[in-house]
Structure formats: C-alpha cells, structure tokens
Amino acid sequence: MLRRYVFPTKAGKIIKSPKQAALSPLSTELSSLPYPPDALPGGRDVPTPYGNVHVFEFGPSDGERVLFLHGLSMPCLSGSRTAVSLADKGYRVMLFDLFGRGWSDTPDPEDVDYDERLFVSQIMMVVASSEVSWTGNAMAGGNGGFHIIGYSFGGGLAANFASWFPHLVRSLVLVAPSGLLKRSDISWSTRWLYSRFWPAERLLHQFYRRRLEPKYTAPEEGSDGDGKKTGDPWDDAIISPGRPIVTVASITSWHLRYHQGFVPAIISSLRYGPIYERYDEWRKLGSMLSARRDNLRLPGLIGGKVLLIFGSSDQIVQKDKIMSDMEGILGGDACQVEVLDAGHEVGITRGAEVAEVAIKFWRKPS
C-alpha cells in the first residue's frame, strides 16, 4: 500500500469486470448465469475515467425519475423488484452496479479509496450518461431532478449525495440505511481487520474471500431441490422473482469466482465508505431538510422529509437503535418510518412493497 504514496503513477490500474472472464467461455449460456448482463431492460455500459459502469434504465421517458442504489456486496439486480414495480407504475428507473460489483469495472483500491468521493462521482457520471435529462432543480409540481431509493450501503450513499446536491434530489427513500451504525457494535478484532494498517493485504483478501463464501447445506432426503440452500435468511434471499435459483448466495459465489475486483472493492468500501458514525454529513442533511420545511420554494428534498424503511427482524440495521440517533440528528419532523416483515434482506425480497410505500410517500401532499 505504501507504493501508492511513494511511487505515484500517472494512471490508475483498472480491474476489468467479469465480461472477459465469464462471457467468453459461456457466450452460449448467458441465460444460465445468475446475473446475465441483460437481466433487466435498457442495459448499457458507461465509460468513465474509473472504468466501465453497467447501467440499466427503463420505464416511460416522461415519467418521474428514480435512481436505485444497491447495498455493499450485491449488484443492482438486487433492486429488480423495486425497479420493475416502479416502471410498471409509470416511473423512469435507473440502476447501476457500483464499482467492483456486478458487471462494472474496479478502479484499483490501491490507487483509489472507495469512499463517498468515488461513489458520488460515479452517480453523477451515470445520470449524465442518460439520453433523458436527470438533472435540473427538483421543484414541487415540476419534473426536474430525481428520487433516490438507497438500500443498506446505498442508503448511506444516498444521504451523502443529497447532502452535497440537495437541489437534484426530489426525495430520499432509505431502506435499512448505513451511515449511522456504531463502531462500538463491532468487535475490536473486526475493526483492526478492516483498518488500513493490515500488514499483509493479500492475506486479508484470502481471509475475507473465505468469510464471504456461502456454506451450502446438503439437499434434504427425497427433495427435488438442487441443495443450493444455506439455511441463512440473507444468503437464501431470492433476488429474481422469476428465477428462484438466483439468490444472494449464488450471486456471491458468482462474484467470488469471476470478479477479480470484488473482494478488494468490498474491503475498501468497508474501510472508507459511508457506513459508521457519519454524524456530520447527516446533520448537514438534517439542516437542509429543516430549511425546506420552512421554505417550500427551496429546490430539492421536497417537503423536507425522508422515508425510512426497516425490516422488522433486521439484526444489522436495527430500527430502535438507529432511530434514536436518526430523530436526534434529522429531527423527528423529518422522518416518516415504515416497517416491513423481513430481515436485512428487506430491500431485496420486499422490493415491491418498498415501491408501493415509496409511491404513497411521493404522492402525499407536502
């Protein structure tokens, strides 16, 4: 890691997406991949200085625009239920794979920290790539700007983006969001493990790869299934409603097998991403929401409220723990809360309900 500072390079290395590794030998078997590159309508690759970004954009071109930001380790396919439901209701939807996930390239984490600067830049480059205008001041009664639905890690990114560009954001829907998790809730050994001072980065990658590998159970006797179950609600969460074999576990296994940038990107995101104790940027967001409740003419964050959606049995982002900080930082008047019957997989398995609750929130008079 020291070579990054001692021997700076002119251009950072880019780790290519799985397209070369996965598609060349499997070109006739795309449909069998857990996450084919054409899994959703409107797929395209967007070239950027950090590498290609895989994007899906679909729905009526004149509909209100909605950007979905996925979680830490799943690609944007995890938002398919939400996206399809919204498009069916007349919204223009965009999803994309964060760097190091899915079909997006990976700017080498030895050159680039996976922090909010990288991801906010990625969001701006992606929305600017559309043939439909996604920018412009978001005003009540107008069609400028876009809603953001951020799930888990994507929720922390959404809050950070809105704190910098509030005028572009019509509303925030945060599903089991990161950003205000407490470091005290993780062990000291885990904190040290993901610190930047790990002496042997390659060993860390090997360790974390083993930690991520799903542990499948044997098929039950007499079962017609293929045995691809782990017994864990998160790993067994079905991502594609029409393809029950596509689960969090199968996508994780695919990532580990084909995406060379996946593990380095996740580790860098854990180190630098908006996950823990981001109080200052959330206070900044809270001030912006308050200003918009007082002055409805200000662009963006229309109505000055955010919609927060939690899973009733989520053990990672626990509503009762998070809301005590959330209401204190954003203000009780800024928060509308909904709870759905799920664990941390709420943004995946309850995607249609997320869309339904979001639409009600958007249509509610300010």
Short mmCIF file of C-alpha atoms in Angstrom, two decimals:
data_model
loop_
_atom_site.label_atom_id
_atom_site.label_comp_id
_atom_site.label_asym_id
_atom_site.label_seq_id
_atom_site.Cartn_x
_atom_site.Cartn_y
_atom_site.Cartn_z
CA MET A 1 0.00 0.00 0.00
CA LEU A 2 2.95 2.37 0.67
CA ARG A 3 3.89 2.31 -3.00
CA ARG A 4 0.71 4.27 -3.69
CA TYR A 5 2.23 7.23 -1.87
CA VAL A 6 5.95 6.68 -2.50
CA PHE A 7 5.69 5.79 -6.20
CA PRO A 8 2.58 7.55 -7.57
CA THR A 9 1.55 6.53 -11.06
CA LYS A 10 0.18 8.64 -13.89
CA ALA A 11 -2.87 6.47 -14.45
CA GLY A 12 -4.50 4.09 -12.01
CA LYS A 13 -4.97 0.44 -12.80
CA ILE A 14 -8.48 -0.75 -13.67
CA ILE A 15 -9.53 -4.31 -12.88
CA LYS A 16 -11.92 -5.35 -15.62
CA SER A 17 -15.42 -6.66 -14.93
CA PRO A 18 -16.29 -10.36 -15.38
CA LYS A 19 -17.28 -9.84 -19.01
CA GLN A 20 -13.98 -11.18 -20.33
CA ALA A 21 -13.60 -13.94 -17.75
CA ALA A 22 -17.23 -15.04 -17.64
CA LEU A 23 -18.64 -14.43 -21.09
CA SER A 24 -16.01 -15.71 -23.47
CA PRO A 25 -16.34 -19.37 -22.43
CA LEU A 26 -20.05 -19.05 -21.67
CA SER A 27 -21.32 -16.94 -24.55
CA THR A 28 -23.94 -19.54 -25.44
CA GLU A 29 -25.04 -19.94 -21.83
CA LEU A 30 -25.78 -16.35 -20.80
CA SER A 31 -29.25 -17.23 -19.59
CA SER A 32 -27.79 -19.71 -17.13
CA LEU A 33 -25.70 -17.09 -15.33
CA PRO A 34 -27.18 -15.96 -12.01
CA TYR A 35 -26.78 -12.39 -13.20
CA PRO A 36 -26.66 -12.09 -17.01
CA PRO A 37 -25.74 -8.63 -18.32
CA ASP A 38 -29.18 -8.30 -19.91
CA ALA A 39 -31.07 -9.28 -16.76
CA LEU A 40 -33.13 -6.07 -16.90
CA PRO A 41 -34.23 -3.83 -19.79
CA GLY A 42 -32.18 -0.91 -21.03
CA GLY A 43 -28.75 -2.25 -20.20
CA ARG A 44 -25.65 -0.35 -21.27
CA ASP A 45 -22.02 0.20 -20.31
CA VAL A 46 -20.98 3.75 -19.47
CA PRO A 47 -17.26 4.51 -19.99
CA THR A 48 -15.71 6.64 -17.23
CA PRO A 49 -12.16 7.54 -16.14
CA TYR A 50 -12.55 4.84 -13.46
CA GLY A 51 -13.64 2.11 -15.86
CA ASN A 52 -16.96 1.00 -17.32
CA VAL A 53 -20.16 1.14 -15.28
CA HIS A 54 -23.01 -1.24 -16.07
CA VAL A 55 -26.35 0.57 -16.07
CA PHE A 56 -30.00 -0.32 -16.58
CA GLU A 57 -32.53 2.39 -17.42
CA PHE A 58 -36.15 1.75 -18.33
CA GLY A 59 -39.68 2.99 -17.91
CA PRO A 60 -41.54 5.84 -19.64
CA SER A 61 -39.15 8.60 -20.73
CA ASP A 62 -41.51 11.28 -19.40
CA GLY A 63 -42.03 9.64 -16.01
CA GLU A 64 -40.63 10.91 -12.72
CA ARG A 65 -37.10 9.59 -12.39
CA VAL A 66 -35.96 7.20 -9.68
CA LEU A 67 -32.36 6.13 -9.00
CA PHE A 68 -31.82 2.90 -7.05
CA LEU A 69 -28.55 2.49 -5.10
CA HIS A 70 -27.80 -1.07 -4.03
CA GLY A 71 -26.04 -2.46 -0.97
CA LEU A 72 -22.46 -3.30 -0.11
CA SER A 73 -21.99 -6.72 -1.68
CA MET A 74 -24.93 -7.25 -4.06
CA PRO A 75 -25.15 -5.81 -7.59
CA CYS A 76 -28.02 -3.62 -8.75
CA LEU A 77 -30.02 -6.72 -9.71
CA SER A 78 -30.96 -6.79 -6.02
CA GLY A 79 -33.27 -3.85 -6.73
CA SER A 80 -35.09 -5.55 -9.59
CA ARG A 81 -38.39 -5.99 -7.75
CA THR A 82 -38.49 -2.32 -6.79
CA ALA A 83 -37.41 -1.11 -10.22
CA VAL A 84 -39.86 -3.22 -12.22
CA SER A 85 -42.73 -2.27 -9.89
CA LEU A 86 -41.95 1.43 -10.30
CA ALA A 87 -41.59 1.22 -14.09
CA ASP A 88 -44.95 -0.54 -14.27
CA LYS A 89 -46.43 2.44 -12.42
CA GLY A 90 -45.02 4.94 -14.92
CA TYR A 91 -41.69 5.90 -13.36
CA ARG A 92 -38.38 6.13 -15.22
CA VAL A 93 -35.93 3.95 -13.28
CA MET A 94 -32.14 3.71 -13.29
CA LEU A 95 -29.97 1.15 -11.53
CA PHE A 96 -26.23 0.60 -11.85
CA ASP A 97 -23.54 -1.64 -10.40
CA LEU A 98 -21.23 0.17 -8.03
CA PHE A 99 -17.55 -0.14 -8.91
CA GLY A 100 -16.28 -3.63 -8.13
CA ARG A 101 -19.71 -5.22 -8.27
CA GLY A 102 -21.73 -6.98 -10.96
CA TRP A 103 -20.66 -6.03 -14.47
CA SER A 104 -18.87 -2.80 -13.51
CA ASP A 105 -15.10 -2.44 -13.58
CA THR A 106 -12.97 -1.86 -10.49
CA PRO A 107 -10.60 1.10 -10.16
CA ASP A 108 -7.77 -0.49 -8.22
CA PRO A 109 -8.27 0.14 -4.47
CA GLU A 110 -4.51 0.57 -4.19
CA ASP A 111 -4.98 3.76 -6.24
CA VAL A 112 -8.48 4.88 -5.22
CA ASP A 113 -10.23 4.82 -1.85
CA TYR A 114 -13.81 3.52 -2.07
CA ASP A 115 -15.27 6.47 -0.23
CA GLU A 116 -18.11 8.89 -0.90
CA ARG A 117 -15.96 10.91 -3.31
CA LEU A 118 -15.66 7.94 -5.65
CA PHE A 119 -19.30 6.92 -5.41
CA VAL A 120 -20.76 10.44 -5.69
CA SER A 121 -18.64 10.87 -8.82
CA GLN A 122 -19.97 7.57 -10.12
CA ILE A 123 -23.58 8.67 -9.55
CA MET A 124 -23.01 11.94 -11.40
CA MET A 125 -21.33 10.21 -14.34
CA VAL A 126 -24.13 7.67 -14.61
CA VAL A 127 -27.05 10.12 -14.54
CA ALA A 128 -25.20 12.36 -17.02
CA SER A 129 -24.98 9.43 -19.45
CA SER A 130 -28.73 9.20 -19.99
CA GLU A 131 -30.49 10.40 -23.12
CA VAL A 132 -33.21 11.61 -20.75
CA SER A 133 -32.42 14.63 -18.57
CA TRP A 134 -31.95 13.62 -14.94
CA THR A 135 -30.60 16.93 -13.69
CA GLY A 136 -32.24 20.27 -13.09
CA ASN A 137 -33.75 21.73 -9.94
CA ALA A 138 -36.25 19.45 -8.25
CA MET A 139 -39.34 21.54 -7.51
CA ALA A 140 -42.84 20.61 -6.39
CA GLY A 141 -45.05 20.46 -9.46
CA GLY A 142 -42.06 20.16 -11.79
CA ASN A 143 -40.24 17.22 -13.30
CA GLY A 144 -36.63 18.15 -12.57
CA GLY A 145 -34.27 16.05 -10.52
CA PHE A 146 -34.84 12.50 -9.33
CA HIS A 147 -35.90 10.43 -6.35
CA ILE A 148 -33.27 8.20 -4.75
CA ILE A 149 -34.00 4.85 -3.15
CA GLY A 150 -30.91 3.76 -1.25
CA TYR A 151 -30.70 0.31 0.29
CA SER A 152 -28.23 -0.54 3.07
CA PHE A 153 -24.82 0.77 1.90
CA GLY A 154 -26.73 2.57 -0.85
CA GLY A 155 -28.75 4.36 1.83
CA GLY A 156 -25.58 5.85 3.28
CA LEU A 157 -24.51 6.87 -0.22
CA ALA A 158 -27.91 8.43 -0.91
CA ALA A 159 -27.78 10.54 2.24
CA ASN A 160 -24.25 11.68 1.42
CA PHE A 161 -25.14 12.55 -2.18
CA ALA A 162 -28.19 14.54 -1.06
CA SER A 163 -26.10 16.48 1.45
CA TRP A 164 -23.95 17.74 -1.44
CA PHE A 165 -26.54 18.07 -4.21
CA PRO A 166 -29.91 18.61 -2.49
CA HIS A 167 -31.32 20.58 -5.42
CA LEU A 168 -31.10 17.49 -7.66
CA VAL A 169 -32.87 15.13 -5.26
CA ARG A 170 -36.66 15.12 -5.24
CA SER A 171 -36.81 12.81 -2.23
CA LEU A 172 -34.87 10.24 -0.23
CA VAL A 173 -36.17 6.76 0.50
CA LEU A 174 -33.68 5.00 2.76
CA VAL A 175 -34.11 1.25 3.22
CA ALA A 176 -32.20 -0.21 6.19
CA PRO A 177 -29.57 2.50 5.60
CA SER A 178 -25.97 2.51 6.68
CA GLY A 179 -24.29 5.71 7.80
CA LEU A 180 -25.21 5.86 11.47
CA LEU A 181 -24.13 2.39 12.58
CA LYS A 182 -21.92 2.50 15.66
CA ARG A 183 -18.34 1.26 15.60
CA SER A 184 -18.82 0.09 19.17
CA ASP A 185 -21.22 -2.56 17.85
CA ILE A 186 -18.41 -4.34 16.01
CA SER A 187 -15.57 -6.15 17.75
CA TRP A 188 -12.12 -4.61 18.07
CA SER A 189 -10.69 -7.50 16.06
CA THR A 190 -13.04 -6.78 13.14
CA ARG A 191 -12.19 -3.08 13.31
CA TRP A 192 -8.50 -3.87 13.17
CA LEU A 193 -9.03 -6.42 10.41
CA TYR A 194 -10.54 -3.81 8.08
CA SER A 195 -8.20 -0.99 9.06
CA ARG A 196 -5.75 0.42 6.55
CA PHE A 197 -2.85 -0.83 8.67
CA TRP A 198 -3.30 -4.52 7.89
CA PRO A 199 0.28 -5.72 7.28
CA ALA A 200 -0.45 -8.28 4.55
CA GLU A 201 -3.22 -7.15 2.21
CA ARG A 202 -3.17 -10.33 0.15
CA LEU A 203 -3.74 -12.46 3.26
CA LEU A 204 -6.65 -10.22 4.21
CA HIS A 205 -8.20 -10.74 0.77
CA GLN A 206 -7.87 -14.51 1.12
CA PHE A 207 -9.38 -14.44 4.60
CA TYR A 208 -12.32 -12.27 3.56
CA ARG A 209 -12.94 -14.36 0.46
CA ARG A 210 -13.34 -17.45 2.68
CA ARG A 211 -15.57 -15.46 5.01
CA LEU A 212 -17.87 -14.47 2.13
CA GLU A 213 -18.10 -17.93 0.55
CA PRO A 214 -21.64 -19.28 1.09
CA LYS A 215 -21.88 -22.51 3.06
CA TYR A 216 -24.46 -24.61 1.31
CA THR A 217 -26.31 -27.39 3.09
CA ALA A 218 -26.86 -30.86 1.70
CA PRO A 219 -30.22 -31.42 -0.01
CA GLU A 220 -32.87 -32.97 2.17
CA GLU A 221 -33.56 -36.64 1.54
CA GLY A 222 -36.29 -37.05 -1.05
CA SER A 223 -36.09 -33.39 -2.02
CA ASP A 224 -36.32 -32.33 -5.66
CA GLY A 225 -34.14 -29.29 -4.96
CA ASP A 226 -30.57 -28.83 -6.01
CA GLY A 227 -29.31 -28.33 -2.45
CA LYS A 228 -28.37 -24.72 -3.06
CA LYS A 229 -29.56 -23.53 0.34
CA THR A 230 -27.57 -22.24 3.28
CA GLY A 231 -30.23 -22.02 5.96
CA ASP A 232 -29.43 -18.32 6.36
CA PRO A 233 -32.28 -15.90 5.51
CA TRP A 234 -29.83 -13.44 3.96
CA ASP A 235 -27.90 -15.91 1.81
CA ASP A 236 -31.09 -17.68 0.72
CA ALA A 237 -32.94 -14.47 -0.19
CA ILE A 238 -34.28 -14.80 -3.75
CA ILE A 239 -33.18 -11.89 -5.93
CA SER A 240 -35.08 -12.59 -9.15
CA PRO A 241 -38.76 -13.49 -8.59
CA GLY A 242 -38.93 -15.47 -11.83
CA ARG A 243 -35.70 -17.35 -11.13
CA PRO A 244 -35.74 -18.82 -7.59
CA ILE A 245 -32.25 -20.26 -8.02
CA VAL A 246 -30.86 -16.72 -8.15
CA THR A 247 -30.16 -15.93 -4.51
CA VAL A 248 -27.76 -13.75 -2.56
CA ALA A 249 -25.59 -16.84 -2.11
CA SER A 250 -25.48 -17.69 -5.83
CA ILE A 251 -24.61 -14.09 -6.73
CA THR A 252 -21.90 -14.05 -4.07
CA SER A 253 -20.42 -17.28 -5.42
CA TRP A 254 -20.50 -15.83 -8.94
CA HIS A 255 -18.76 -12.66 -7.74
CA LEU A 256 -16.05 -14.64 -5.97
CA ARG A 257 -15.44 -16.85 -8.99
CA TYR A 258 -15.45 -14.29 -11.77
CA HIS A 259 -14.99 -10.73 -10.46
CA GLN A 260 -11.34 -10.17 -9.56
CA GLY A 261 -12.11 -6.71 -8.22
CA PHE A 262 -14.97 -7.76 -5.95
CA VAL A 263 -13.13 -8.59 -2.72
CA PRO A 264 -10.71 -5.61 -2.89
CA ALA A 265 -13.65 -3.27 -3.59
CA ILE A 266 -15.68 -4.59 -0.65
CA ILE A 267 -12.76 -4.27 1.76
CA SER A 268 -12.02 -0.71 0.63
CA SER A 269 -15.73 0.16 0.92
CA LEU A 270 -15.77 -1.18 4.48
CA ARG A 271 -12.75 0.95 5.31
CA TYR A 272 -13.78 4.21 3.71
CA GLY A 273 -17.45 4.06 2.74
CA PRO A 274 -20.38 5.82 4.50
CA ILE A 275 -21.22 3.08 6.98
CA TYR A 276 -20.30 4.11 10.51
CA GLU A 277 -20.96 7.26 12.56
CA ARG A 278 -21.30 9.76 9.72
CA TYR A 279 -22.92 12.25 12.07
CA ASP A 280 -21.63 15.45 10.46
CA GLU A 281 -22.99 14.73 6.99
CA TRP A 282 -26.33 13.57 8.40
CA ARG A 283 -26.56 16.77 10.47
CA LYS A 284 -25.88 18.69 7.27
CA LEU A 285 -28.71 16.78 5.61
CA GLY A 286 -30.95 17.47 8.61
CA SER A 287 -30.34 21.21 8.28
CA MET A 288 -31.27 21.07 4.60
CA LEU A 289 -34.47 19.18 5.36
CA SER A 290 -35.40 21.68 8.07
CA ALA A 291 -34.82 24.61 5.71
CA ARG A 292 -37.15 23.03 3.16
CA ARG A 293 -39.91 22.51 5.70
CA ASP A 294 -39.65 26.22 6.47
CA ASN A 295 -39.33 27.37 2.85
CA LEU A 296 -41.11 25.27 0.23
CA ARG A 297 -39.54 27.31 -2.57
CA LEU A 298 -36.11 25.82 -1.99
CA PRO A 299 -35.25 23.24 -4.66
CA GLY A 300 -34.86 19.58 -3.81
CA LEU A 301 -35.80 17.35 -0.88
CA ILE A 302 -39.38 18.39 -1.47
CA GLY A 303 -41.38 18.68 1.75
CA GLY A 304 -38.28 18.34 3.93
CA LYS A 305 -38.87 14.71 4.89
CA VAL A 306 -37.21 11.35 4.29
CA LEU A 307 -38.89 7.95 4.17
CA LEU A 308 -37.15 5.31 6.29
CA ILE A 309 -37.98 1.65 5.74
CA PHE A 310 -36.78 -1.07 8.10
CA GLY A 311 -37.05 -4.84 8.33
CA SER A 312 -38.80 -5.98 11.48
CA SER A 313 -36.19 -8.67 12.20
CA ASP A 314 -33.12 -6.91 10.78
CA GLN A 315 -30.12 -7.63 13.01
CA ILE A 316 -27.72 -5.39 11.09
CA VAL A 317 -29.64 -2.11 10.85
CA GLN A 318 -31.93 -2.27 13.86
CA LYS A 319 -34.73 0.27 13.80
CA ASP A 320 -34.82 1.00 17.54
CA LYS A 321 -31.07 1.61 17.71
CA ILE A 322 -30.89 3.70 14.55
CA MET A 323 -33.99 5.83 15.09
CA SER A 324 -32.80 7.27 18.40
CA ASP A 325 -29.86 8.81 16.55
CA MET A 326 -31.80 9.48 13.36
CA GLU A 327 -34.52 11.56 15.01
CA GLY A 328 -31.97 13.45 17.08
CA ILE A 329 -29.88 14.32 14.04
CA LEU A 330 -32.51 14.80 11.32
CA GLY A 331 -35.33 15.86 13.62
CA GLY A 332 -38.50 13.91 14.35
CA ASP A 333 -40.47 16.02 11.86
CA ALA A 334 -38.09 14.93 9.09
CA CYS A 335 -38.68 11.20 9.45
CA GLN A 336 -41.50 9.03 8.16
CA VAL A 337 -40.98 5.41 9.19
CA GLU A 338 -42.34 2.17 7.75
CA VAL A 339 -41.55 -1.36 8.95
CA LEU A 340 -41.86 -4.41 6.69
CA ASP A 341 -41.81 -8.07 7.67
CA ALA A 342 -38.23 -9.06 6.79
CA GLY A 343 -34.65 -9.07 7.97
CA HIS A 344 -31.82 -7.13 6.35
CA GLU A 345 -32.91 -8.61 3.02
CA VAL A 346 -35.92 -6.26 3.16
CA GLY A 347 -34.66 -4.22 0.19
CA ILE A 348 -34.44 -7.37 -1.92
CA THR A 349 -37.33 -9.64 -1.03
CA ARG A 350 -39.79 -6.84 -0.20
CA GLY A 351 -38.92 -4.72 -3.21
CA ALA A 352 -42.49 -4.48 -4.50
CA GLU A 353 -43.68 -3.29 -1.08
CA VAL A 354 -40.80 -0.79 -0.97
CA ALA A 355 -42.02 0.62 -4.28
CA GLU A 356 -45.61 0.79 -3.03
CA VAL A 357 -44.67 2.61 0.18
CA ALA A 358 -42.38 4.97 -1.75
CA ILE A 359 -45.13 5.93 -4.20
CA LYS A 360 -47.50 6.74 -1.33
CA PHE A 361 -44.78 8.91 0.21
CA TRP A 362 -44.18 10.77 -3.05
CA ARG A 363 -47.88 11.36 -3.68
CA LYS A 364 -48.59 12.60 -0.18
CA PRO A 365 -49.14 16.38 -0.15
CA SER A 366 -46.17 18.28 1.28
#
